[in-house]
Amino acid sequence: MIAFIVRRLVQAALVMLAVAFVSFAMFNFVGDPVANIVGQDTPADQIVELRKSLGIDDPMPVRFGRFVVNAVQGKFGLSYRTTEPVGRMIADRLPATLELSLVAAIFALVAGIPMGVFAGLYPNSWLSRTMMTVSLIGVSLPTFLIGILLIYIFAVILGWLPSFGRGDTIKLGFWSTGLLTVSGLKAIILPSITLGLFQLTLIMRLVRSEMLEVLRTDYIKFARARGLSNRAVHFGHALKNTLVPVITITGLQLGAIIAFAIITETVFSWPGVGLLFLQSVVYADIPVMSTYLVMIGFVFVVINLIVDMLYFVVDPRLRAQGRTSGSK
Amino acid sequence: MTSPKLLEVKNLRVEFPTRRGTLVAVDDVSLEIAAGEVLGVVGESGAGKSMTGAAIIGLLEPPGRIASGEIRLEGRRIDNLPYHEMRRIRGRQIGAIFQDPLTSLNPLYKVGDQLIETIQTHLPLTHAQARDRAVKLLEDVGIPSAAERITHYPHQFSGGMRQRVVIALALAAEPKLIIADEPTTALDVSIQAQIIQLLRRLCREHGTAVMLVTHDMGVIAETADRVAVMYAGRIAEIGPVQDVIKRPHHPYTVGLMGAIPAMGHKAERLTQIDGSMPRLNAIPKGCAFNPRCPKVFDRCRVERPDPMPAGNSNAACWLVAKEPAHV
Ligand SMILES: Nc1ncnc2c1ncn2[C@@H]1O[C@H](COP(=O)(O)OP(=O)(O)OP(=O)(O)O)[C@@H](O)[C@H]1O
Ligand code: SF4
Ligand SMILES: [Mg+2]
C-alpha cells in the first residue's frame, strides 16, 4: 500500500513536470509579452529594464527551473493585463469554480446513480426508455445552449432564479462561499445544472449498462438462488460491483467539469477561474493562462490519486495484492 | 415407491419465444425426487438439464418461461408462486449450486458476510449466532481454520475451496433439496471426486435430496440413487441407477453407457454416439433420436414416444412399447 502510494506520487510529480513544461513553453510561443505591457511611447531603456526584471532573456533551462521553483511556492508572476500577482487572482476565483463544480458533480451523482440503477433494473419500462431518449438529447445539446435555455425559462420567463453572478458570498478565512446565503444558493442552481447535466447523463448510462452487465453474472444468480431479498441483491450485491467504473468515470469527469466550467461560467458570468481564463485569452495574458493550465493539470492529478485510493477501499482484490489462495 | 415425494415435476415445458418462432428447451418432462434421494441428470450439452433445474428453482431467465406443466414441492405447487413467495423457498427449501465456483461468489464481500447474510435471510438468528453457524458450516465443508477464514474474500480461496464455500452457502439454511448443476466441471480433475464426496456426505447427514446434473457417468454411478437421461429437451429414460446403467432400455442410454469414464477422470462430453443432438429449431418428427438411432424403425419417424414402463425404469422408446402401433 505504502509502496503503491509512493509510486503513484512519483508518477504524479512527473506528470506535473510535463504539464509545467507545456505551460512554460506557452511563454515562448505566444507573442512578446513586453509589447503588450508597454505603451507605444515607453522609452527603450525602460523596456530593457522591464525585460530584465521579468527575466525574459535568460537561457531556457534557467527560466524553466525558475518557473518550477516559483510555481511550487505558489508564485506565478504578474498578470500582463492587471499586473496583479497571478497566484492571488486565481486563488480569489478558485472557490467560485470549485463550489460550482462540486455542486454540479453532486447533482450528477445524486440524480444519475439512482436513475441508472432504475434503468438497469427495469430496462423495458417506459420510464427507462424515456430517460434514455432524453439523455441522448442531453448529451448531444451543447452546454451553452442548455445554459441559455435554462436562463430563458427560469430567469426570463418565470423569473425564479438569477441568470448571472454568484449572489452574496461569505468569507470563511481565505475561502469565499456562496453556499451559505440564500441568494448564493439560488444563483448556483442553474449553472450547476447546466454544468452537471452532461455528466448526469453519462453516469446514468454508465450505471445502467454496468447494472445490466452485473445482473447477468453468476454471483447475482447465486445470490438470487440463496433467496436474498431483491433489495439485498440489487443494492448490496449488484450496485457495489458497478462502483469501480463509476468511481473512475466520476473522477475523470470531475476534472472535466472543472475544465468545462469555462463555458458555463461564461454563459452565467460566474466569477470563477474559467471566466478569468477566457478574459486572459483575449488579452494573451500568458501568465494567467499558463497558471490555469498548471492548476487544471494539478486538479486532474490529485483526482486520479484519490480515485486510485478509492479502488482500494472498494475492491478487496486490489487490497490483497500478492496474497493468494490458501495463504494467509 | 413408499417414500413421500419431495419434488414432483409434471409435464414441464419451458419455452423461449424468439423472433424466429418459439424454441422448446424442455418438453413434457416429468420426474420425481424423494426426500433424501439423489437424482442424477445426464445428457448432451443443450439437452435441457440446466433449464429444468432453473425452472424448478424459479430462476429461468427471461424470455425463457414455463409454458405448461406443474412443479410441486411437498405437494404444494410452486411454479406459479409470486416472486416474493418463491424467494422465500429459494435457499430455505431448495438450494442451488452452479457450475463455476470461481464466479458464484461476490468478489467484493467476505465469505463470512455472504454466509451470515444468507443465514439471517432465512433463519431468525442474531448476527453473533449466524456468525457461529457460518463458522460451523465452513468447518463442515472442510475449510481449515474456519473462524479465521470467515473474514477472507473469495479471491483468497482456491477453486476447490471456493466450491466448498458455495456448498456451505447452499446448505446454510438447511434446504430439503439442492439442485447441483455440474458442480465440479470447472474444477481441477484431482479435486472433483473430493467435492462430490463432500456433497454426498453432507446431503446424507442432513437428509437433503439432490438433483445432480453432470456429464460424468462415473459420478452418477457412484452417487445417484436414480438417473434421468435427457435428450433434446425430453426425458429419454429414467430409473434406478443400477437398472439404467446395467440394463438400459433406450438406445440412446445404451450408447451413453458405452464409455463410462472411471470416477475422478476428466468427464468426457457425452458424444460417443455418431451424429449430434438436433438443434431446438430442427427437432425431427417422431422420436427426436431417430436420425441417430441404430434401431430406428418406421413408427419412430411418425409418432413420438412418451416415457413408458420398461423393467424398473421408464423409457421413451417404441422398442419397449407393449401396445401395438396405431399407424
Ligand atoms: N436465452 C435463450 N434463448 C433461446 N434458447 C436458449 C436460451 N437459453 C438456453 N437456450 C436453449 O435451451 C436449451 C437447453 O439448454 P440447457 O442450458 O438446459 O442445456 P444443458 O442440458 O444444461 O446443457 P449443458 O450441458 O451445456 O449445460 C439449449 O438448446 C439452449 O440452446
Ligand atoms: S423410438 Fe425408435 S428411434 Fe427412438 S430411440 Fe426408440 S428405437 Fe430409436
Ligand atoms: Mg447446463
XYZ file of C-alpha atoms in Angstrom, chain B residues 9-327:
319
model
C -42.391 -32.226 -11.833
C -45.259 -32.955 -14.169
C -45.256 -32.377 -17.921
C -42.933 -29.405 -17.609
C -42.483 -27.362 -20.753
C -40.030 -24.474 -20.950
C -40.157 -22.176 -23.948
C -38.057 -19.394 -25.355
C -40.074 -17.106 -27.567
C -37.702 -15.809 -30.231
C -38.130 -13.787 -33.368
C -37.926 -16.906 -35.475
C -40.532 -18.816 -33.535
C -40.794 -20.459 -30.158
C -37.989 -22.763 -29.046
C -38.952 -25.538 -26.690
C -35.970 -26.141 -24.401
C -37.757 -28.532 -22.045
C -40.610 -30.564 -23.436
C -43.045 -32.592 -21.385
C -40.582 -33.517 -18.662
C -41.906 -35.385 -15.646
C -39.762 -36.524 -12.764
C -39.918 -37.072 -9.035
C -37.403 -36.806 -6.262
C -37.987 -38.417 -2.871
C -36.713 -36.874 0.354
C -33.022 -37.536 0.759
C -32.715 -39.054 -2.689
C -30.037 -38.226 -5.247
C -31.347 -37.940 -8.782
C -28.636 -37.810 -11.410
C -29.420 -35.959 -14.623
C -27.303 -36.642 -17.678
C -27.468 -35.701 -21.309
C -25.555 -33.957 -24.031
C -24.968 -30.230 -23.983
C -28.217 -28.443 -24.767
C -30.403 -31.350 -23.650
C -32.266 -29.039 -21.257
C -30.761 -30.123 -17.939
C -29.953 -26.650 -16.682
C -33.274 -25.272 -17.876
C -35.126 -27.968 -15.940
C -33.166 -27.043 -12.810
C -33.692 -23.321 -13.340
C -37.424 -23.858 -13.798
C -37.632 -25.800 -10.536
C -35.911 -23.101 -8.519
C -37.839 -20.382 -10.326
C -34.847 -18.686 -11.905
C -35.467 -19.061 -15.603
C -34.018 -16.037 -17.294
C -36.434 -14.124 -19.469
C -37.543 -14.597 -22.165
C -37.455 -18.232 -21.006
C -40.692 -19.233 -19.302
C -42.662 -22.193 -18.054
C -45.282 -22.704 -20.750
C -47.135 -25.561 -19.123
C -46.890 -28.311 -16.560
C -46.546 -28.058 -12.822
C -43.893 -28.276 -10.144
C -44.828 -29.367 -6.634
C -42.724 -29.253 -3.510
C -44.138 -31.492 -0.779
C -47.421 -31.382 -2.615
C -47.551 -27.591 -2.789
C -47.486 -26.049 -6.212
C -44.525 -23.696 -6.581
C -44.264 -22.962 -10.301
C -46.925 -20.243 -10.188
C -45.960 -18.515 -6.930
C -45.448 -14.747 -6.912
C -41.798 -13.676 -6.881
C -41.596 -12.807 -3.180
C -43.066 -16.128 -2.082
C -40.775 -18.093 -4.361
C -37.867 -16.100 -2.973
C -38.579 -17.493 0.488
C -38.449 -21.010 -0.888
C -35.122 -20.428 -2.603
C -32.257 -21.105 -0.238
C -34.645 -22.245 2.508
C -36.372 -25.202 0.797
C -34.483 -25.525 -2.458
C -30.829 -24.612 -2.684
C -28.686 -24.379 -5.771
C -25.070 -24.907 -6.677
C -23.916 -23.661 -10.030
C -21.185 -24.779 -12.290
C -18.469 -22.212 -11.735
C -17.231 -21.768 -8.176
C -14.884 -19.015 -9.296
C -17.745 -16.750 -10.276
C -20.534 -17.802 -7.922
C -19.254 -15.727 -5.022
C -19.484 -11.959 -4.968
C -15.853 -10.807 -5.154
C -16.470 -7.705 -3.036
C -17.858 -9.380 0.083
C -16.144 -11.510 2.693
C -17.274 -15.120 2.545
C -18.420 -14.848 6.155
C -20.655 -11.917 5.352
C -22.166 -13.776 2.407
C -22.886 -16.728 4.704
C -24.286 -14.601 7.509
C -26.466 -12.696 5.063
C -27.909 -15.939 3.733
C -28.457 -17.412 7.185
C -30.149 -14.300 8.523
C -32.362 -14.063 5.463
C -33.932 -17.394 6.309
C -33.429 -18.078 9.993
C -34.336 -15.919 12.991
C -30.799 -15.691 14.360
C -28.818 -12.786 15.770
C -25.696 -11.683 13.972
C -23.491 -13.463 16.512
C -25.482 -16.697 16.256
C -25.421 -16.502 12.482
C -21.696 -15.989 12.629
C -21.199 -19.076 14.791
C -23.311 -21.025 12.363
C -21.259 -19.710 9.455
C -18.045 -20.908 11.082
C -19.641 -24.271 11.753
C -20.742 -24.528 8.116
C -17.265 -23.735 6.857
C -15.847 -26.391 9.165
C -18.406 -28.872 7.874
C -17.335 -28.326 4.294
C -13.739 -28.924 5.316
C -12.227 -25.466 5.349
C -9.318 -25.344 7.785
C -9.201 -22.599 10.437
C -12.702 -21.589 9.522
C -13.032 -18.968 12.271
C -10.273 -17.029 10.619
C -11.146 -17.746 7.004
C -14.560 -16.243 7.535
C -13.052 -12.783 7.185
C -11.401 -13.596 3.870
C -12.558 -12.577 0.431
C -13.355 -15.122 -2.297
C -10.160 -14.391 -4.237
C -8.174 -15.599 -1.263
C -9.506 -19.142 -1.732
C -8.518 -21.712 -4.336
C -11.106 -23.036 -6.813
C -11.855 -26.158 -4.793
C -12.092 -24.166 -1.559
C -14.441 -21.722 -3.214
C -16.692 -24.557 -4.341
C -16.723 -25.732 -0.721
C -17.816 -22.251 0.325
C -20.525 -22.377 -2.347
C -21.732 -25.687 -0.919
C -21.762 -24.180 2.562
C -23.835 -21.306 1.223
C -26.282 -23.629 -0.498
C -26.680 -25.614 2.741
C -26.758 -22.549 5.009
C -30.497 -22.706 5.719
C -30.809 -26.490 5.504
C -32.853 -26.774 2.317
C -34.604 -30.050 1.605
C -33.445 -30.159 -1.980
C -30.295 -28.982 -3.688
C -30.006 -28.509 -7.399
C -26.357 -29.021 -8.240
C -25.735 -28.080 -11.848
C -22.400 -29.561 -12.896
C -20.859 -28.632 -9.550
C -17.403 -29.882 -10.433
C -16.985 -29.354 -14.161
C -14.932 -26.189 -13.700
C -12.670 -27.758 -11.094
C -9.335 -29.468 -11.389
C -9.783 -33.188 -12.032
C -7.864 -34.071 -8.887
C -10.407 -32.379 -6.603
C -13.613 -33.215 -8.440
C -14.029 -36.506 -6.581
C -13.444 -34.824 -3.204
C -16.111 -32.237 -3.833
C -18.634 -34.838 -4.985
C -17.905 -36.960 -1.916
C -18.302 -33.939 0.315
C -21.619 -33.066 -1.277
C -22.813 -36.648 -0.936
C -21.734 -36.916 2.695
C -23.320 -33.613 3.728
C -26.570 -34.351 1.971
C -26.728 -37.762 3.564
C -26.084 -36.262 7.018
C -28.696 -33.575 6.580
C -31.161 -35.747 4.675
C -31.008 -33.348 1.750
C -32.194 -34.536 -1.644
C -30.061 -33.629 -4.649
C -30.722 -33.145 -8.302
C -27.217 -33.668 -9.623
C -26.634 -32.523 -13.173
C -23.425 -33.876 -14.635
C -21.733 -35.182 -17.750
C -19.828 -37.736 -15.763
C -21.481 -41.165 -15.773
C -18.873 -42.310 -13.264
C -20.127 -39.749 -10.768
C -23.700 -40.809 -11.429
C -22.848 -44.463 -10.906
C -21.252 -43.767 -7.542
C -23.530 -41.050 -6.244
C -27.033 -41.203 -7.612
C -29.964 -43.322 -6.462
C -31.822 -42.764 -9.685
C -30.899 -41.319 -13.074
C -32.733 -39.272 -15.664
C -31.266 -39.305 -19.151
C -32.289 -36.253 -21.154
C -32.238 -35.827 -24.897
C -33.380 -32.797 -26.897
C -35.435 -31.365 -24.039
C -37.172 -34.631 -23.162
C -36.529 -37.467 -20.802
C -35.257 -40.473 -22.743
C -35.015 -42.789 -19.783
C -35.409 -42.519 -16.039
C -34.967 -45.186 -13.404
C -32.871 -46.617 -10.554
C -29.190 -46.103 -11.220
C -28.255 -49.774 -11.384
C -31.049 -50.552 -13.830
C -30.251 -47.673 -16.129
C -26.547 -48.466 -16.138
C -26.730 -52.252 -16.335
C -29.970 -52.723 -18.275
C -30.530 -49.590 -20.335
C -33.649 -49.747 -22.495
C -33.401 -46.644 -24.605
C -30.886 -46.948 -27.468
C -29.521 -43.515 -26.519
C -28.805 -44.698 -22.972
C -27.209 -47.835 -24.355
C -24.888 -45.616 -26.369
C -24.060 -43.468 -23.329
C -23.130 -46.490 -21.227
C -20.636 -47.489 -23.900
C -17.938 -45.380 -22.328
C -18.254 -44.686 -18.622
C -15.102 -42.936 -17.504
C -13.770 -44.039 -14.140
C -14.615 -41.691 -11.305
C -12.083 -38.945 -10.878
C -11.051 -38.886 -14.506
C -11.903 -35.899 -16.600
C -15.512 -36.249 -17.587
C -15.811 -36.818 -21.275
C -18.509 -34.948 -23.079
C -21.221 -37.427 -23.894
C -20.749 -37.688 -27.622
C -19.839 -41.287 -28.202
C -22.858 -41.748 -30.418
C -22.475 -40.821 -34.067
C -24.015 -37.553 -35.071
C -25.135 -34.787 -32.735
C -28.283 -33.753 -30.954
C -30.691 -31.791 -33.170
C -30.950 -28.063 -32.637
C -34.092 -26.875 -30.914
C -35.474 -25.408 -34.100
C -34.937 -28.616 -36.059
C -36.164 -31.421 -33.841
C -37.212 -34.283 -36.107
C -40.752 -35.596 -36.264
C -41.484 -38.686 -34.220
C -38.731 -39.768 -31.837
C -36.161 -36.963 -31.556
C -33.398 -39.557 -31.523
C -34.444 -41.311 -34.717
C -31.792 -39.888 -37.101
C -29.040 -41.292 -34.870
C -30.758 -44.395 -33.579
C -29.255 -47.731 -34.662
C -32.602 -49.454 -34.044
C -34.872 -46.959 -35.737
C -37.972 -48.349 -37.443
C -40.981 -46.896 -39.230
C -43.057 -45.944 -36.230
C -40.177 -43.871 -34.770
C -40.327 -41.430 -37.672
C -44.036 -40.719 -37.307
C -45.116 -40.998 -33.716
C -43.405 -39.561 -30.694
C -42.857 -41.964 -27.779
C -43.651 -40.851 -24.231
C -41.763 -42.447 -21.333
C -43.331 -45.880 -20.689
C -42.515 -48.598 -18.185
C -39.521 -50.763 -19.087
C -38.345 -53.047 -16.326
C -37.808 -50.903 -13.232
C -37.314 -47.821 -15.401
C -39.294 -45.720 -17.803
C -38.048 -45.266 -21.336
C -39.358 -43.127 -24.170
C -38.793 -45.637 -26.931
C -41.117 -47.619 -29.144
C -38.965 -50.697 -28.641
C -40.402 -51.106 -25.151
C -43.977 -50.364 -26.160
C -46.430 -53.009 -25.034
C -49.332 -51.906 -27.165
C -49.209 -52.139 -30.971
C -48.647 -49.169 -33.197
C -51.637 -47.081 -34.199
C -50.215 -46.262 -37.610
